[in-house]
mmCIF file of C-alpha atoms in Angstrom:
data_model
loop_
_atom_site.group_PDB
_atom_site.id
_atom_site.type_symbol
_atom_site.label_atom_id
_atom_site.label_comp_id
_atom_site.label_asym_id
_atom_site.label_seq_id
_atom_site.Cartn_x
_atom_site.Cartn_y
_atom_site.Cartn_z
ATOM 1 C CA UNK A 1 2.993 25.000 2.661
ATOM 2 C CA UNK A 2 4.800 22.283 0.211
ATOM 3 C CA UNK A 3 2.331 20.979 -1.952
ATOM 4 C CA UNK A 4 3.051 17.897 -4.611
ATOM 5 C CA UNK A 5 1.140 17.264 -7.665
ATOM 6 C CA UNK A 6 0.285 14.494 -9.367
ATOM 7 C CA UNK A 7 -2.413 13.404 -12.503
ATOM 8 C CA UNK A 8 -5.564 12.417 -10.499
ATOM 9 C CA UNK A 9 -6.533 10.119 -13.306
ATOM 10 C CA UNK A 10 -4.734 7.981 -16.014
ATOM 11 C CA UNK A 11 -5.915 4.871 -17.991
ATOM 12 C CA UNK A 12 -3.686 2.388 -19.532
ATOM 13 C CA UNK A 13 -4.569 -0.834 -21.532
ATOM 14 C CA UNK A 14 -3.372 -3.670 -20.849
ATOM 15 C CA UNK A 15 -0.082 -4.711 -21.695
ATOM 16 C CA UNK A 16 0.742 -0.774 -22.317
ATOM 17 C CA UNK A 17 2.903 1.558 -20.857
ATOM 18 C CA UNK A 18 1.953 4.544 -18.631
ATOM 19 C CA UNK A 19 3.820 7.284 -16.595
ATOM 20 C CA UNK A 20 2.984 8.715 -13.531
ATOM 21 C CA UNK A 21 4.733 11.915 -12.533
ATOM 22 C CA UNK A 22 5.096 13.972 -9.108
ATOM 23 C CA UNK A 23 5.718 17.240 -9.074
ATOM 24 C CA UNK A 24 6.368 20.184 -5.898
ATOM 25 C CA UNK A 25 5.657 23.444 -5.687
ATOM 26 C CA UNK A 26 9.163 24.599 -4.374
ATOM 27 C CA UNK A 27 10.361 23.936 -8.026
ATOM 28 C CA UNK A 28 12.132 21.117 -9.812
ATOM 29 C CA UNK A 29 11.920 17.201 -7.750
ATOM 30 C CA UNK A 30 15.649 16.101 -7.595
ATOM 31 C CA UNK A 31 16.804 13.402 -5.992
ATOM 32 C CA UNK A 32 17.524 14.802 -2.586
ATOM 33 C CA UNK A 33 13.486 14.614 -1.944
ATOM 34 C CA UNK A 34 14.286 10.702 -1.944
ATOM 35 C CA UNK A 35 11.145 10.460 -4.062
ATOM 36 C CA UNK A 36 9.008 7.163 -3.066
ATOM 37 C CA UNK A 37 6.244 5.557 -4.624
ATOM 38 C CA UNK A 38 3.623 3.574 -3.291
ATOM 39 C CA UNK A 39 0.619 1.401 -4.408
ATOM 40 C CA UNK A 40 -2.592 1.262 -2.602
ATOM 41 C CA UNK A 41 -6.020 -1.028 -3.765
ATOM 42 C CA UNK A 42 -9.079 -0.571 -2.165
ATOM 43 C CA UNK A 43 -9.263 -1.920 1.228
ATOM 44 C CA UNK A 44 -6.045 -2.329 1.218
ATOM 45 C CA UNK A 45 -3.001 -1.196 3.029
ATOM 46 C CA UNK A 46 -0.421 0.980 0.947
ATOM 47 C CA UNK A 47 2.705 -1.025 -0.300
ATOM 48 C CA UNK A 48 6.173 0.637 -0.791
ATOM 49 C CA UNK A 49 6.979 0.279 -4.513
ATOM 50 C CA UNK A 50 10.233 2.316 -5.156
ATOM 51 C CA UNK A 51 12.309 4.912 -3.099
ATOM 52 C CA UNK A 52 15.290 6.977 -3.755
ATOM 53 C CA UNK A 53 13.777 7.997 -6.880
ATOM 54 C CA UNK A 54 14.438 4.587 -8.663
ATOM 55 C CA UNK A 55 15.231 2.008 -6.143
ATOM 56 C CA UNK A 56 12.926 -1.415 -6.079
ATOM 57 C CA UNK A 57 12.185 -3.425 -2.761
ATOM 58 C CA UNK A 58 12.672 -7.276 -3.312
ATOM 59 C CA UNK A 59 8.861 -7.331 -3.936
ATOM 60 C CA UNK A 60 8.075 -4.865 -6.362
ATOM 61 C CA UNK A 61 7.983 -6.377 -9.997
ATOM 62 C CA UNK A 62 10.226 -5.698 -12.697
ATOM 63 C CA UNK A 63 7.707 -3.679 -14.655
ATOM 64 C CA UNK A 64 7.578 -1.200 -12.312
ATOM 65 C CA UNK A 65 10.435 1.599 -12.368
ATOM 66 C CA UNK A 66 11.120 5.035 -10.758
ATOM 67 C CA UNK A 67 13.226 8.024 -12.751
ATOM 68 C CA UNK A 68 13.638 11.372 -12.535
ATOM 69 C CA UNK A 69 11.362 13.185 -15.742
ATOM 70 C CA UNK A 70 11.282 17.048 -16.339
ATOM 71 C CA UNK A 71 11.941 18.296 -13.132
ATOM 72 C CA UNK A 72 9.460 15.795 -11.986
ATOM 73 C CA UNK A 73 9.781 12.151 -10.086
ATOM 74 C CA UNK A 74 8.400 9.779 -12.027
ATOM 75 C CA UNK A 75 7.393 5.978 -11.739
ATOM 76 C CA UNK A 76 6.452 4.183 -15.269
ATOM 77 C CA UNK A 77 4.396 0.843 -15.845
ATOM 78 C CA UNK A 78 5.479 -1.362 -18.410
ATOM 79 C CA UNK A 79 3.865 -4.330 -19.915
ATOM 80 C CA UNK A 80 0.894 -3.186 -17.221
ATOM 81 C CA UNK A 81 -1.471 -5.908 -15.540
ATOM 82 C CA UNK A 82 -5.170 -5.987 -14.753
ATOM 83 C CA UNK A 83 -4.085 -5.770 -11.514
ATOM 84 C CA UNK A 84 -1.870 -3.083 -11.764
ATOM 85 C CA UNK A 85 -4.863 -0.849 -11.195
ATOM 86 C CA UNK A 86 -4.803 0.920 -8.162
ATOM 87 C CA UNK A 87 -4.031 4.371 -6.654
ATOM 88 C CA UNK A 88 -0.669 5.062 -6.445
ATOM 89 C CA UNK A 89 0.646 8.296 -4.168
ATOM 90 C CA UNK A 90 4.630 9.435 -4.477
ATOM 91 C CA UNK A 91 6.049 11.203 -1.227
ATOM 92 C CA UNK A 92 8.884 13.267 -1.497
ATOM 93 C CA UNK A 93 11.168 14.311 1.741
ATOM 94 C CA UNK A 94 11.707 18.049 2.688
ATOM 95 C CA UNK A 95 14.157 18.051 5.168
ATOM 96 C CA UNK A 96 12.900 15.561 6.987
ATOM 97 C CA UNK A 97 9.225 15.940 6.700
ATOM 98 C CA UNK A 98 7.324 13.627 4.030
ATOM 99 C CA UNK A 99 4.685 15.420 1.979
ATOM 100 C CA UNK A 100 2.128 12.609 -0.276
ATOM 101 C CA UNK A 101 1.050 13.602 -3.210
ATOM 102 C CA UNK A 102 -2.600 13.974 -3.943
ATOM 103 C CA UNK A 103 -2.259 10.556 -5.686
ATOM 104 C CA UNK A 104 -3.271 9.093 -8.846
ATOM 105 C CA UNK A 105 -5.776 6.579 -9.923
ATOM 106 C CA UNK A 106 -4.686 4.347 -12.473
ATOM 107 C CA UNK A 107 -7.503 2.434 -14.738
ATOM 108 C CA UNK A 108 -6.404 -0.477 -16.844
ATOM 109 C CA UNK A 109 -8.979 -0.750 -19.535
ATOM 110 C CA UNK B 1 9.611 -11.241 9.416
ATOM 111 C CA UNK B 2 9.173 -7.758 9.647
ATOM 112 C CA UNK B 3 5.815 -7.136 11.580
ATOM 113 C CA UNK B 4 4.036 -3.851 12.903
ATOM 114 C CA UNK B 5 0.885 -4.619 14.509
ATOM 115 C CA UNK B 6 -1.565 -1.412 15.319
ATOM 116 C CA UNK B 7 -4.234 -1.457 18.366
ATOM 117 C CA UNK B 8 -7.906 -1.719 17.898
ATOM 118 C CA UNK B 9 -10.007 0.913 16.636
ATOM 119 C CA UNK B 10 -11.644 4.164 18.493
ATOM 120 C CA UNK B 11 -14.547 6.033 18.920
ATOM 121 C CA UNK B 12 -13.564 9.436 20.643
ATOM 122 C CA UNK B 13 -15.942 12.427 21.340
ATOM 123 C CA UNK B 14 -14.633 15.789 19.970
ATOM 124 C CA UNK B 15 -12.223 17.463 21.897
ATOM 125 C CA UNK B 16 -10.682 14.529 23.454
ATOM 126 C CA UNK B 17 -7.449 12.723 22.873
ATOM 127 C CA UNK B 18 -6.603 9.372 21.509
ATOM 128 C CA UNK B 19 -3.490 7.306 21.927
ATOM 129 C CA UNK B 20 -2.513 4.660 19.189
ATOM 130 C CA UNK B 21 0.253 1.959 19.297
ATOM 131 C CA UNK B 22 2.165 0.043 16.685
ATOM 132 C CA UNK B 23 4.422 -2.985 17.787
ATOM 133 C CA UNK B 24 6.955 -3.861 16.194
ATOM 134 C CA UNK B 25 8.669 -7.300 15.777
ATOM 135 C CA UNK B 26 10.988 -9.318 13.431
ATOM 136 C CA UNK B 27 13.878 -6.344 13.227
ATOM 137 C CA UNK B 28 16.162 -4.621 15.715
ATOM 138 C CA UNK B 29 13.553 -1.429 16.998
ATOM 139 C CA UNK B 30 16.042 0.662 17.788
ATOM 140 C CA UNK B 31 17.938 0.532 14.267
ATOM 141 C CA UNK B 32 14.731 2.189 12.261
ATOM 142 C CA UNK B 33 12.713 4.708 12.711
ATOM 143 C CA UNK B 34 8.087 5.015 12.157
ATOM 144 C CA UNK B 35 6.518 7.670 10.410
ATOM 145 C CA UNK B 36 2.763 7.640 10.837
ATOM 146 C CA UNK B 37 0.387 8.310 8.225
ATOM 147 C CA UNK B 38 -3.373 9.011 8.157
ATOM 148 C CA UNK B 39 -6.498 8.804 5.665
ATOM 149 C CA UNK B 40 -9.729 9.913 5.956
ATOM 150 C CA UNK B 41 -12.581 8.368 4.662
ATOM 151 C CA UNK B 42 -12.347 8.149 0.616
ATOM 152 C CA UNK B 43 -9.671 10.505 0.892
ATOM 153 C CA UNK B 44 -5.547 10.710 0.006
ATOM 154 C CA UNK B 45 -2.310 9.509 2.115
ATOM 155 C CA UNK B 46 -1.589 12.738 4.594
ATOM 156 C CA UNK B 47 2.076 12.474 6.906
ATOM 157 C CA UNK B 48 1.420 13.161 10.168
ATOM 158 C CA UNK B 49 5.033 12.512 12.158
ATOM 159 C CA UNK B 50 8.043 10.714 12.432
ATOM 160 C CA UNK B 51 10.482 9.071 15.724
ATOM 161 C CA UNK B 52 13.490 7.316 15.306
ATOM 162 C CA UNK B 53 13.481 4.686 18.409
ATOM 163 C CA UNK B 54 17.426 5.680 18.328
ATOM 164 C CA UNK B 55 17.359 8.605 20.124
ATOM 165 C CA UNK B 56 13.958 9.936 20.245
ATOM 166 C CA UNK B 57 13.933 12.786 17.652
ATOM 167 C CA UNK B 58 11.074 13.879 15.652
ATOM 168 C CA UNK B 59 9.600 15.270 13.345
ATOM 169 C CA UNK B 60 5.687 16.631 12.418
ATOM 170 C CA UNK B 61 3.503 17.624 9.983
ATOM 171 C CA UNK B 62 3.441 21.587 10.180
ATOM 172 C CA UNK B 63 -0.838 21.578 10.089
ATOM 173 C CA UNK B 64 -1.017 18.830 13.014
ATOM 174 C CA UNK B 65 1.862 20.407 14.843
ATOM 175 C CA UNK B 66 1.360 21.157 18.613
ATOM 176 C CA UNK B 67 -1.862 18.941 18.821
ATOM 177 C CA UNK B 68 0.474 15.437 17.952
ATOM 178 C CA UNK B 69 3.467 13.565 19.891
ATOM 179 C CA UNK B 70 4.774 10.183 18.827
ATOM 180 C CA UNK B 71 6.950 8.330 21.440
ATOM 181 C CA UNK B 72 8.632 4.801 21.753
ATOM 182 C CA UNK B 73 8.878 2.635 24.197
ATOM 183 C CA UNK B 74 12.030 0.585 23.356
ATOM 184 C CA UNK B 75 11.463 -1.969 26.291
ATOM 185 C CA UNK B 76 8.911 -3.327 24.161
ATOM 186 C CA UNK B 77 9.243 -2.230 20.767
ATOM 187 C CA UNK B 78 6.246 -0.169 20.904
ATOM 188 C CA UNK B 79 6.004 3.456 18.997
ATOM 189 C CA UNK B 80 2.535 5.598 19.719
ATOM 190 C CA UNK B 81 1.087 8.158 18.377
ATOM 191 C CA UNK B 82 -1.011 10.695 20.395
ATOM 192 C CA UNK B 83 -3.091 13.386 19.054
ATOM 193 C CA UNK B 84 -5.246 15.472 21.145
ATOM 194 C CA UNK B 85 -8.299 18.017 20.715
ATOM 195 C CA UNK B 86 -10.125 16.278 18.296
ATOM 196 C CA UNK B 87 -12.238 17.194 15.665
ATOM 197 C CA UNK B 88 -14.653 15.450 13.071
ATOM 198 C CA UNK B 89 -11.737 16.066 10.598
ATOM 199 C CA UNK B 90 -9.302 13.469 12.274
ATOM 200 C CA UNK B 91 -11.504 10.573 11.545
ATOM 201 C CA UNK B 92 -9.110 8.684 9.366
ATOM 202 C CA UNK B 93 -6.933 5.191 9.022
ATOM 203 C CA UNK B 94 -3.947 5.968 11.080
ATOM 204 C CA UNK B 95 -1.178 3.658 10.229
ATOM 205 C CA UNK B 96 2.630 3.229 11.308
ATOM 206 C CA UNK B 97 5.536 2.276 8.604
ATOM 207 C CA UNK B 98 9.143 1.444 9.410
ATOM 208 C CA UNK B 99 10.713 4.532 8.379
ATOM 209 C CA UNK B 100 14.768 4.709 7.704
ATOM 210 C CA UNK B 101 17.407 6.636 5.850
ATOM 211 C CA UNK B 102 14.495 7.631 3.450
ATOM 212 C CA UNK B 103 13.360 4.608 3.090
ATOM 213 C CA UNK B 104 9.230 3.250 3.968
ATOM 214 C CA UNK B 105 8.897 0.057 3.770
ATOM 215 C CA UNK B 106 6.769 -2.204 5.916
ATOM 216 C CA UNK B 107 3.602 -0.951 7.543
ATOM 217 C CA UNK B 108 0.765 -1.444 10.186
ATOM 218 C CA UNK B 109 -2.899 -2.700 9.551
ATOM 219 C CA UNK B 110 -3.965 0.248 10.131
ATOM 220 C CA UNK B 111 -6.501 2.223 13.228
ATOM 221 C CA UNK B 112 -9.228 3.344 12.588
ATOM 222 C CA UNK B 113 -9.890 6.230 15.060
ATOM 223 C CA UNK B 114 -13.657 7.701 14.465
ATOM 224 C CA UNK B 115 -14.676 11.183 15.908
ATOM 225 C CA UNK B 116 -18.045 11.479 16.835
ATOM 226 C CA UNK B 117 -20.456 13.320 19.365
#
């Protein structure tokens, strides 16, 4: 059973920067998991924010970015936003199954 | 626009099955594929399957394997999602997402499906 980590907490201030990371118990994330990031706010329906590791949708701002980091995937914040905070889950592909991270909740103070 | 639009919420007793569909409009059905996703109460994002409308194949989630079947209906751009012997752990959100070439991007409103004697 795959299982993908990520921070369960993290607090930024705003106008800082923050990174998020996702990491799988098979061993390093590379970028044939097609990482994907996604943001989700209370009551709210999850929104795609990257995939393919680094790759933005026409809606996802600027300050928003996807990498690969240390054998992890990783999506950083820049310049974050009161509304930034959210939870935000990465999924990462194993052969054609998806597998979410436990997610990460993201306070901007 | 893109639009998938879920059916109403449920209230199943254990051990029965429940059938959920997500209709899709605004893109060509047959060029993309839905993965479905769940969340229970206060709880993370958890993949349950995936159909392309293509061709039919699929895939699961290993832990709801056997007890799950997604299908399309490509007469009216309708996938579903089917899972079957439930218990109090299914209660969740069950949403659809266009899902292609590793790439999520639009999804449902969501279903809430409660389990409950």
């Amino acid at each position: 059973q795959t299982v993908v980590t990520q921070e369960p907490s993290l607090a930024v201030s705003p106008g800082g920067t923050v990174t998020l990371t996702c990491a799988c118990s098979t061993g390093a994330v590379t970028s044939g998991y097609y990482p994907i990031w996604f943001q989700q706010k209370p009551g709210q329906t999850p929104r795609a924010l990257i995939y393919s590791t680094s790759n933005r949708h026409s809606w996802t701002p600027a300050r928003f970015s996807g990498s690969l980091l240390g054998g992890k995937a990783a999506l950083t914040l820049s310049g974050v936003q009161p509304e930034d905070e959210a939870e935000y889950y990465c999924l990462l592909n194993y052969g054609g199954v998806w597998v979410f991270g436990g997610g990460t909740k993201l306070t901007v103070l | 626009q893109v639009q998938l639009v879920q059916s109403g919420a449920e209230v199943k007793k254990p051990g029965a099955s429940v059938k959920v569909s997500c209709k899709a409009s605004g893109y060509s059905f047959t060029n993309y594929g839905i993965s479905w996703v769940r969340q229970a109460p206060g709880q993370g994002l958890e993949w349950v399957a995936w159909i392309t409308a293509y061709n039919g194949d699929t895939r699961y989630a290993q832990k709801l394997q056997g007890r799950v079947t997604v299908t399309t209906d490509t007469s009216t751009s309708t996938a579903y999602m089917e899972l079957r012997s439930l218990g109090s752990d299914d209660t969740a959100v069950y949403y659809c997402a266009r899902d292609w070439n590793y790439v999520i991007d639009y999804w449902g409103q969501g279903t809430l499906v409660t389990v409950s004697s």
